[in-house]
Coordinates of C-alpha atoms in Angstrom, one line a residue:
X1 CA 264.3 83.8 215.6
X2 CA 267.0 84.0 212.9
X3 CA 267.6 87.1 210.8
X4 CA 266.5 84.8 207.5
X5 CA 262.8 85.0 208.7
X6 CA 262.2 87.7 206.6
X7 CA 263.0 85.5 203.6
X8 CA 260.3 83.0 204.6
X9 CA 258.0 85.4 205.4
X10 CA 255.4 86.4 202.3
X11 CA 253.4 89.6 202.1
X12 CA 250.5 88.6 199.7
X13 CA 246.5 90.5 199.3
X14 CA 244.4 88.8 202.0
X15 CA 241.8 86.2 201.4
X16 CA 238.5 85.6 202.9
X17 CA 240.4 82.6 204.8
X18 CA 242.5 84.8 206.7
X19 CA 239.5 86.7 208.0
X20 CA 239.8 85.0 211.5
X21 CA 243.6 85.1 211.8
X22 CA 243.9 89.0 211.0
X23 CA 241.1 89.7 214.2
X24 CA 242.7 87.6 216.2
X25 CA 246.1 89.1 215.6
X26 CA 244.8 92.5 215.5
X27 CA 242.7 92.4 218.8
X28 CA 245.6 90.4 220.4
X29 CA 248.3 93.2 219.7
X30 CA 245.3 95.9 220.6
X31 CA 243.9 94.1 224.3
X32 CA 247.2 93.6 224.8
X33 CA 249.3 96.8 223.7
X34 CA 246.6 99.5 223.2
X35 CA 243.7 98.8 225.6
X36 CA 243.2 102.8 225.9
X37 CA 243.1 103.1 222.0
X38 CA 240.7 100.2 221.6
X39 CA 238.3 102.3 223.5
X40 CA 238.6 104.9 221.0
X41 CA 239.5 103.7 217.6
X42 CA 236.8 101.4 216.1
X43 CA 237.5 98.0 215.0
X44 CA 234.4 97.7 213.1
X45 CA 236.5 97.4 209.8
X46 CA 237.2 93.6 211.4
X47 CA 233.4 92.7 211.1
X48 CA 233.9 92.2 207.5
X49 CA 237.8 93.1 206.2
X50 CA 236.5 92.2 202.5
X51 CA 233.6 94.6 202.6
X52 CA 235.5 97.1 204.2
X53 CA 238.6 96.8 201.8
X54 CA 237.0 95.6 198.6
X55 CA 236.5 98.4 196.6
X56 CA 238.5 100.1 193.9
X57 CA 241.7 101.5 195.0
X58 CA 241.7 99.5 198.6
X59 CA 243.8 96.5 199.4
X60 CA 244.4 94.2 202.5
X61 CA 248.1 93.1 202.8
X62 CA 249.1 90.3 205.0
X63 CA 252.8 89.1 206.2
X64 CA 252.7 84.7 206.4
X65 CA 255.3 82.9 208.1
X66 CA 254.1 79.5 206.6
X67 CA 250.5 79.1 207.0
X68 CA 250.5 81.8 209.9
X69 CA 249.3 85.8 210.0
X70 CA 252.5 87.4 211.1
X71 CA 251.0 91.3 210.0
X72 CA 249.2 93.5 208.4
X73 CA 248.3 96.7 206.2
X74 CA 244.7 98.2 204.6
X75 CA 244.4 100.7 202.1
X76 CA 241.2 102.2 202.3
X77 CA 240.1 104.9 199.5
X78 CA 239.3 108.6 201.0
X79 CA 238.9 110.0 197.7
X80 CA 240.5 110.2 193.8
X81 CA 243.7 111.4 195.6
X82 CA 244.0 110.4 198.9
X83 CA 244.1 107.0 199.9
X84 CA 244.6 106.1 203.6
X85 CA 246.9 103.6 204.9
X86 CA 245.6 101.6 208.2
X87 CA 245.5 98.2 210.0
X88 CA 249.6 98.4 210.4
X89 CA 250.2 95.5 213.0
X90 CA 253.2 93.0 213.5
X91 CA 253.0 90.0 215.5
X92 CA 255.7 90.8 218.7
X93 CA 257.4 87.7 218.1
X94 CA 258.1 89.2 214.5
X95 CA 259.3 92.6 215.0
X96 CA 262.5 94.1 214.4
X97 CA 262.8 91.6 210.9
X98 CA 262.1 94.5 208.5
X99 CA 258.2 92.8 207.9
X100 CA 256.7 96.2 208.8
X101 CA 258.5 98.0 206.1
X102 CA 257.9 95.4 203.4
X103 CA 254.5 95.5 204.2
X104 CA 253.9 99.4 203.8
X105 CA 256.5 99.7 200.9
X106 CA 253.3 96.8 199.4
X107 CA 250.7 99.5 200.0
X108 CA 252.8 102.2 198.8
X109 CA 253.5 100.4 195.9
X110 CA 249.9 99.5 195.4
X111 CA 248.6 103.3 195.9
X112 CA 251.1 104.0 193.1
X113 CA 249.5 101.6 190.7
X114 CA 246.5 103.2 191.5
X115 CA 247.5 106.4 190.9
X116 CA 246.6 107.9 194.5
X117 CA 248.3 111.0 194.8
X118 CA 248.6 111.7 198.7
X119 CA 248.9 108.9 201.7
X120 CA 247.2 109.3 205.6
X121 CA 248.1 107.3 207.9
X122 CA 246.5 108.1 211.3
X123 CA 248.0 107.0 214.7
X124 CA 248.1 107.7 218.4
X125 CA 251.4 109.0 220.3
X126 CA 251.7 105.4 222.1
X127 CA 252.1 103.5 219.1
X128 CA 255.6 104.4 218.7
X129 CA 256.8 101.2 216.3
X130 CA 254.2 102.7 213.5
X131 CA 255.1 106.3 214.0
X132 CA 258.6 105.5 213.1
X133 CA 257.6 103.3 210.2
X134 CA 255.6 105.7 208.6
X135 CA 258.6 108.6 209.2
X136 CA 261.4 106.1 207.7
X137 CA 259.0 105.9 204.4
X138 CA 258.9 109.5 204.0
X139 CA 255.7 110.6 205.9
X140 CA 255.4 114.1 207.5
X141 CA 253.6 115.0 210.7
X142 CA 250.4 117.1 209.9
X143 CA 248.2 117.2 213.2
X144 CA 248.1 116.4 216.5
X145 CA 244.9 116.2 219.0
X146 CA 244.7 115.5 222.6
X147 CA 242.5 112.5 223.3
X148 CA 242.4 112.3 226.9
X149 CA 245.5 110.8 228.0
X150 CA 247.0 109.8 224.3
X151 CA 247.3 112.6 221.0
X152 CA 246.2 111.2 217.9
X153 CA 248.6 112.0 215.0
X154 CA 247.7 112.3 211.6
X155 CA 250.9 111.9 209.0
X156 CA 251.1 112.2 205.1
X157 CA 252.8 111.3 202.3
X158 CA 252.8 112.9 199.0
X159 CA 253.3 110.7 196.0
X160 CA 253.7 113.3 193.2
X161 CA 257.3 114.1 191.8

């Protein structure tokens, strides 16, 4: 795939059309990546992606190549300040094109509007492609916890000043 991809490629809010196309992207990458994190990270947020990310102050991105779910982002309110940033998944064929960036710099830019004040993003130590994401957008480390033979990681990013 050419460089230009990332021309064609649209990040836009998902829509209740895309539901099917987000799981299967998301449980592709995960049966096929992250089998020992599916075990321990629900997907129940899947069941229903508009009910889990249709309040105020959450947002479902998606990346479309065309009519296709390429990727994806959720922001998902933890309080007033905090908001936390999940669901951050690229479709292999479409890594490397700067879509995982655009699509956090769209939350990012969307907790701004909102006026969050702090950003969570929670991860395990195998999924190193989100990890370094996160860390080129600013976010700090703040926790580690062993989870059998994985750590989960917690990172933040402040949005004040």
């Amino acid at each position: 795939m050419s460089r230009s991809i990332t021309k064609v490629v649209q990040i836009r809010r998902f829509q209740g059309e895309d539901t099917e196309a987000v799981r299967k992207l998301i449980t592709g990458i995960m049966d096929g990546e992250f089998r020992e994190e599916k075990a321990a990270l629900s997907l129940g947020d899947l069941e229903n992606l508009e009910a889990s990310y249709g309040n105020f102050g959450e947002a479902f991105f998606v990346a479309e190549d065309g009519r296709k779910i390429v990727g994806t982002v959720a922001v998902k309110r933890e309080d007033d300040r905090i908001a936390l940033i999940r669901r951050i998944f690229v479709a292999p064929d479409y890594r490397m094109k700067q879509i995982g960036l655009r699509l956090l710099d769209r939350a990012i830019g969307f907790c701004k509007e909102v006026g969050y004040r702090e950003l969570i993003f929670k991860t395990t130590s195998r999924m190193s492609a989100a990890i370094e994401l996160v860390k080129k957008r600013g976010f700090q480390s703040r926790a580690k916890v062993p989870l059998g033979p994985v750590e989960l990681l917690k990172f933040s990013l402040s949005l004040e000043g």
